[in-house]
Amino acid sequence: DAGVIQSPRHEVTEMGQEVTLRCKPISGHDYLFWYRQTMMQGLELLVYFNNKAVMDDSGMPKDRFSAKMPNASFSTLKIQPSEPRDSAVYFCASNFGGGLEAFFGQGTRLTVV
Amino acid sequence: AQSVTQLGSHVSVSEGALVLLRCNYSSSVPPYLFWYVQYPNQGLQLLLKYTSAATLVKGINGFEAEFKKSETSFHLTKPSAHMSDAAEYFCALYSGNTPLVFGKGTRLSVIA
């Protein structure tokens, strides 16, 4: 398997613009996680899905962030409008069963100027 | 609440020296514990995991960690550092119904 695939790898956008990050989990995995990594906060869990349904999005700023998983092989994280404080590396991860190890994508480095 | 504390955001060792990265956890139930490594511009990769079997766990690249319940610790060690070990290391905890909880990470530098 190719692993968890994220796109784009890098994104530079202007404040106020909409940004969409994409993730393809490992085939057969039923859990998908979105994390944000910053120097100050480390790795924060934003939202996670089980069988395409949102299980917990309490870590996600809901006024500007939205996450969807329209099918088992694709998820998006959208930020609208983007702000400079959203600059971070966003990771998608997946696993089977929710527990134990998670398999991470290579991340999307987002810069909002 | 479940939590992971990594002592030291940055550790620097000489090549060939012992590597010791500290991790303490808090969990209301017996935890599963993990160490992940992140190389520059890469995602996180699993180094090793403790899942309630042997308390001394061996991982990839010569790393190992020991689960000590009495100390609520899961420190990561390697007898001899190599330049290629320079990376960020994350300790993580799984305790039932919640996703992995990560520590803030420790950046390891290896000096030639």
Short mmCIF file of C-alpha atoms in Angstrom, two decimals:
data_model
loop_
_atom_site.label_atom_id
_atom_site.label_comp_id
_atom_site.label_asym_id
_atom_site.label_seq_id
_atom_site.Cartn_x
_atom_site.Cartn_y
_atom_site.Cartn_z
CA ASP A 1 0.00 0.00 0.00
CA ALA A 2 1.21 3.53 -0.74
CA GLY A 3 0.46 4.70 2.77
CA VAL A 4 -1.54 7.77 3.74
CA ILE A 5 -1.40 10.31 0.95
CA GLN A 6 -1.83 14.02 1.55
CA SER A 7 -2.01 16.86 -0.92
CA PRO A 8 -0.71 19.38 -1.44
CA ARG A 9 2.63 19.04 0.36
CA HIS A 10 3.03 22.79 0.56
CA GLU A 11 0.48 25.58 0.35
CA VAL A 12 1.05 29.31 0.54
CA THR A 13 -2.03 31.47 0.59
CA GLU A 14 -3.09 34.97 1.47
CA MET A 15 -5.06 35.77 4.56
CA GLY A 16 -8.78 35.50 3.92
CA GLN A 17 -8.49 32.88 1.21
CA GLU A 18 -10.04 29.44 1.33
CA VAL A 19 -7.68 26.50 1.72
CA THR A 20 -8.52 22.83 1.20
CA LEU A 21 -6.25 20.05 2.40
CA ARG A 22 -6.80 16.52 1.14
CA CYS A 23 -6.14 13.07 2.50
CA LYS A 24 -6.41 9.53 1.20
CA PRO A 25 -6.18 7.00 4.04
CA ILE A 26 -4.77 3.51 3.79
CA SER A 27 -7.25 1.17 2.16
CA GLY A 28 -9.26 -0.78 4.74
CA HIS A 29 -8.66 1.65 7.58
CA ASP A 30 -11.85 2.81 9.25
CA TYR A 31 -10.46 5.65 11.35
CA LEU A 32 -9.05 8.90 10.01
CA PHE A 33 -7.44 11.65 12.07
CA TRP A 34 -6.46 15.23 11.30
CA TYR A 35 -3.66 16.71 13.41
CA ARG A 36 -2.05 20.14 13.38
CA GLN A 37 1.58 20.60 14.36
CA THR A 38 3.03 23.91 15.53
CA MET A 39 6.14 24.81 17.47
CA MET A 40 4.11 26.18 20.35
CA GLN A 41 1.42 23.53 20.70
CA GLY A 42 3.05 20.43 19.30
CA LEU A 43 0.65 17.91 17.78
CA GLU A 44 -3.01 18.77 18.29
CA LEU A 45 -5.88 16.52 17.28
CA LEU A 46 -8.38 18.58 15.31
CA VAL A 47 -10.97 15.99 14.34
CA TYR A 48 -11.36 12.30 13.72
CA PHE A 49 -13.73 10.06 11.81
CA ASN A 50 -14.91 6.50 12.21
CA ASN A 51 -16.50 4.94 9.13
CA LYS A 52 -16.84 8.43 7.62
CA ALA A 53 -18.72 9.86 10.60
CA VAL A 54 -17.24 12.60 12.77
CA MET A 55 -16.48 11.17 16.21
CA ASP A 56 -14.94 14.20 17.85
CA ASP A 57 -14.24 17.65 16.43
CA SER A 58 -13.77 19.45 19.71
CA GLY A 59 -10.22 20.35 18.79
CA MET A 60 -11.24 22.16 15.65
CA PRO A 61 -12.08 25.89 15.50
CA LYS A 62 -15.54 25.52 14.03
CA ASP A 63 -16.01 29.08 12.91
CA ARG A 64 -13.48 28.67 10.12
CA PHE A 65 -12.57 24.99 9.90
CA SER A 66 -14.64 22.19 8.44
CA ALA A 67 -13.79 18.55 7.86
CA LYS A 68 -15.56 16.06 5.67
CA MET A 69 -15.19 12.47 4.66
CA PRO A 70 -17.53 11.83 1.73
CA ASN A 71 -16.26 8.30 1.22
CA ALA A 72 -13.96 5.78 2.83
CA SER A 73 -10.97 6.79 0.73
CA PHE A 74 -11.04 10.57 0.89
CA SER A 75 -11.20 13.36 3.43
CA THR A 76 -10.84 17.12 3.28
CA LEU A 77 -10.01 19.78 5.82
CA LYS A 78 -11.13 23.22 4.76
CA ILE A 79 -10.20 26.56 6.26
CA GLN A 80 -12.27 29.58 5.30
CA PRO A 81 -11.23 32.31 5.77
CA SER A 82 -7.60 31.47 6.48
CA GLU A 83 -5.56 33.49 8.99
CA PRO A 84 -1.81 33.74 9.64
CA ARG A 85 -2.25 31.82 12.91
CA ASP A 86 -3.38 28.82 10.86
CA SER A 87 0.16 28.46 9.52
CA ALA A 88 1.27 24.98 10.58
CA VAL A 89 1.89 21.48 9.30
CA TYR A 90 -1.33 19.50 9.00
CA PHE A 91 -1.11 15.73 9.24
CA CYS A 92 -3.63 13.13 8.30
CA ALA A 93 -3.39 9.67 9.87
CA SER A 94 -5.42 6.50 9.65
CA ASN A 95 -5.73 3.14 11.34
CA PHE A 96 -8.02 0.19 11.77
CA GLY A 97 -10.03 0.00 14.94
CA GLY A 98 -9.11 3.41 16.34
CA GLY A 99 -6.50 2.31 18.77
CA LEU A 100 -2.91 1.30 18.76
CA GLU A 101 -0.68 2.77 16.15
CA ALA A 102 -1.68 5.37 13.62
CA PHE A 103 -0.14 5.67 10.18
CA PHE A 104 0.73 9.20 9.19
CA GLY A 105 0.92 10.99 5.88
CA GLN A 106 3.81 13.29 5.09
CA GLY A 107 1.84 16.37 5.99
CA THR A 108 0.83 19.61 4.33
CA ARG A 109 2.84 22.68 5.28
CA LEU A 110 0.46 25.62 5.21
CA THR A 111 1.68 29.19 5.23
CA VAL A 112 -0.84 32.00 5.43
CA VAL A 113 0.63 35.42 4.66
CA ALA B 1 -7.60 12.84 31.83
CA GLN B 2 -4.92 11.17 29.83
CA SER B 3 -1.71 13.08 29.19
CA VAL B 4 1.88 12.67 28.11
CA THR B 5 4.78 14.80 29.29
CA GLN B 6 8.12 14.77 27.53
CA LEU B 7 10.88 16.26 29.62
CA GLY B 8 13.17 18.42 27.55
CA SER B 9 12.12 19.93 24.26
CA HIS B 10 15.67 19.61 22.96
CA VAL B 11 18.36 17.05 23.77
CA SER B 12 21.85 17.16 22.36
CA VAL B 13 24.28 14.22 22.48
CA SER B 14 27.62 13.39 20.96
CA GLU B 15 27.87 10.72 18.32
CA GLY B 16 28.40 7.39 20.07
CA ALA B 17 26.92 8.58 23.37
CA LEU B 18 23.86 7.24 25.11
CA VAL B 19 20.52 8.64 24.03
CA LEU B 20 17.88 9.07 26.74
CA LEU B 21 14.57 10.75 25.95
CA ARG B 22 12.13 11.00 28.81
CA CYS B 23 8.40 10.40 28.76
CA ASN B 24 5.95 10.34 31.64
CA TYR B 25 2.28 9.64 31.31
CA SER B 26 -0.95 9.97 33.18
CA SER B 27 -3.76 7.52 32.55
CA SER B 28 -6.73 6.26 34.54
CA VAL B 29 -6.56 2.88 32.82
CA PRO B 30 -3.63 0.69 31.78
CA PRO B 31 -2.21 2.45 28.74
CA TYR B 32 -0.64 1.46 25.51
CA LEU B 33 2.43 3.60 24.87
CA PHE B 34 4.28 4.50 21.71
CA TRP B 35 7.33 6.31 20.49
CA TYR B 36 7.24 7.93 17.07
CA VAL B 37 10.07 9.57 15.14
CA GLN B 38 9.74 12.46 12.72
CA TYR B 39 12.58 13.22 10.33
CA PRO B 40 12.70 16.69 8.72
CA ASN B 41 9.84 17.31 6.33
CA GLN B 42 8.42 13.86 6.96
CA GLY B 43 5.43 12.39 8.72
CA LEU B 44 5.63 10.43 11.94
CA GLN B 45 6.89 6.86 11.89
CA LEU B 46 6.36 4.30 14.61
CA LEU B 47 9.58 3.42 16.48
CA LEU B 48 8.16 1.03 19.03
CA LYS B 49 5.09 0.29 21.10
CA TYR B 50 4.17 -1.15 24.48
CA THR B 51 0.93 -3.11 24.56
CA SER B 52 1.04 -4.76 28.01
CA ALA B 53 3.31 -7.65 27.13
CA ALA B 54 7.03 -7.35 27.90
CA THR B 55 7.90 -4.15 29.75
CA LEU B 56 11.15 -3.74 27.80
CA VAL B 57 10.27 -3.04 24.21
CA LYS B 58 12.72 -3.08 21.33
CA GLY B 59 12.12 -1.00 18.25
CA ILE B 60 13.74 -0.11 15.00
CA ASN B 61 17.20 1.44 14.59
CA GLY B 62 18.48 0.11 17.92
CA PHE B 63 16.03 2.01 20.12
CA GLU B 64 14.30 0.52 23.11
CA ALA B 65 11.98 1.71 25.86
CA GLU B 66 11.02 0.39 29.25
CA PHE B 67 7.54 0.66 30.71
CA LYS B 68 7.70 1.41 34.44
CA LYS B 69 4.27 1.51 35.97
CA SER B 70 5.52 2.61 39.39
CA GLU B 71 7.17 5.64 37.83
CA THR B 72 4.51 6.17 35.12
CA SER B 73 7.37 6.40 32.68
CA PHE B 74 8.26 5.13 29.24
CA HIS B 75 11.72 6.50 28.52
CA LEU B 76 13.39 5.90 25.15
CA THR B 77 17.04 4.87 25.00
CA LYS B 78 19.72 3.95 22.51
CA PRO B 79 23.20 2.91 23.64
CA SER B 80 25.11 4.73 20.92
CA ALA B 81 23.83 7.72 18.99
CA HIS B 82 24.33 7.98 15.28
CA MET B 83 24.13 11.12 13.17
CA SER B 84 21.11 9.68 11.40
CA ASP B 85 19.19 9.63 14.71
CA ALA B 86 18.81 13.41 14.63
CA ALA B 87 15.06 13.95 14.47
CA GLU B 88 12.05 14.83 16.58
CA TYR B 89 10.70 12.12 18.85
CA PHE B 90 7.16 11.90 20.15
CA CYS B 91 5.81 9.82 22.98
CA ALA B 92 2.12 8.89 22.66
CA LEU B 93 -0.52 7.18 24.75
CA TYR B 94 -3.64 5.22 23.94
CA SER B 95 -6.01 4.41 26.78
CA GLY B 96 -9.19 2.97 25.37
CA ASN B 97 -11.76 5.05 23.62
CA THR B 98 -9.74 8.11 22.71
CA PRO B 99 -7.28 8.56 19.85
CA LEU B 100 -3.59 8.75 20.51
CA VAL B 101 -2.52 11.55 22.83
CA PHE B 102 0.90 12.93 21.96
CA GLY B 103 3.56 14.65 23.98
CA LYS B 104 5.02 17.90 22.66
CA GLY B 105 8.06 16.21 21.24
CA THR B 106 11.79 16.22 21.91
CA ARG B 107 14.22 17.32 19.25
CA LEU B 108 17.36 15.19 19.29
CA SER B 109 20.57 16.69 17.94
CA VAL B 110 23.65 14.51 17.43
CA ILE B 111 27.01 16.23 17.46
CA ALA B 112 29.92 14.79 15.52
#
